């Protein structure tokens, strides 16, 4: 199937929510070029074609090493705030009304930023985005599995001490192999105690066990990626039973080589098993995608029709950690849009 201009316009106008997008990975190519020119000693590409080449990943580990290198360009709370505001503008341009932005606060702390300053930058960037675009931002803080338990401790104690406005979730990203989800149970308990929902990455590059561990040891209400569940019918049934939602990111999975191709992506297997699935971008600046493109892919590659795309948009809002009035407002906008765009 191809996306007709009509369908592309339909997707573009559809009010949407994004539940899985990393702050640094979302930064557009021009934004990263501006930072790499400001900090040339980091040795990152200074020209657009070189940066695009730098963003061609051989495998997941290579992706993570590029991701960490790009993180080095974010050095001050002002940089953090600029990234938030840039992301807010990009989200508004694709009609995203609400987004949960994953912030790896530990990277900023390790770069020597003032911990209170990081939280203030997030709060200020969120307020500026709301005032300028109407987009509601919320934050999830992910532990980087590469930094082990000390990184977990730094992340959760920062979240406890410096709560930015809009803090809603707690996650676990970076490498899955060698970072067993069970090791992080204590940090997630503390996160839940301060009202942050458990939304770890799992089943992206390792098998179903990482998803089971996330449910059992981390109390996950949603799973970042979770595509390995498609290998295990019992696990899919458990996800349905526990009403756990997957944050699926198709383009990401191809770019990081977690799956061989879009055609080989288990999106349809998961949905046919009744698992709740949402569409997300993960690191849109690095993967040259945006949320409209992910919806177009759902249509083109996975055969989802207009009403299915509307259902996916609704599901993202329902599965979000937004307060009920925000959910109700966006769901009503989606309903109005669906009614106004009914084909004759
Ligand atoms: N950090 C940024 N993108 C990520 C991904 N796809 N998986 C794990 N950690 C990440
Ligand atoms: Zn991610």
CSV table of C-alpha atoms and ligand atoms in Angstrom, one decimal, residues 20-22 102 142 201 204 224-225 249 252 282-283, ligand 2:
chain,number,residue,atom,x,y,z
A,20,UNK,CA,8.2,7.5,23.7
A,21,UNK,CA,10.6,10.2,22.5
A,22,UNK,CA,14.1,10.9,23.9
A,102,UNK,CA,12.4,10.8,28.1
A,142,UNK,CA,15.4,6.9,32.3
A,201,UNK,CA,12.5,-0.3,27.8
A,204,UNK,CA,13.8,-4.2,22.2
A,224,UNK,CA,9.3,0.8,25.7
A,225,UNK,CA,9.3,-1.2,22.5
A,249,UNK,CA,8.7,2.6,17.4
A,252,UNK,CA,13.7,3.1,15.2
A,282,UNK,CA,12.0,7.1,19.9
A,283,UNK,CA,14.8,9.3,18.4
B,2,LIG,ZN1,13.7,4.6,23.6
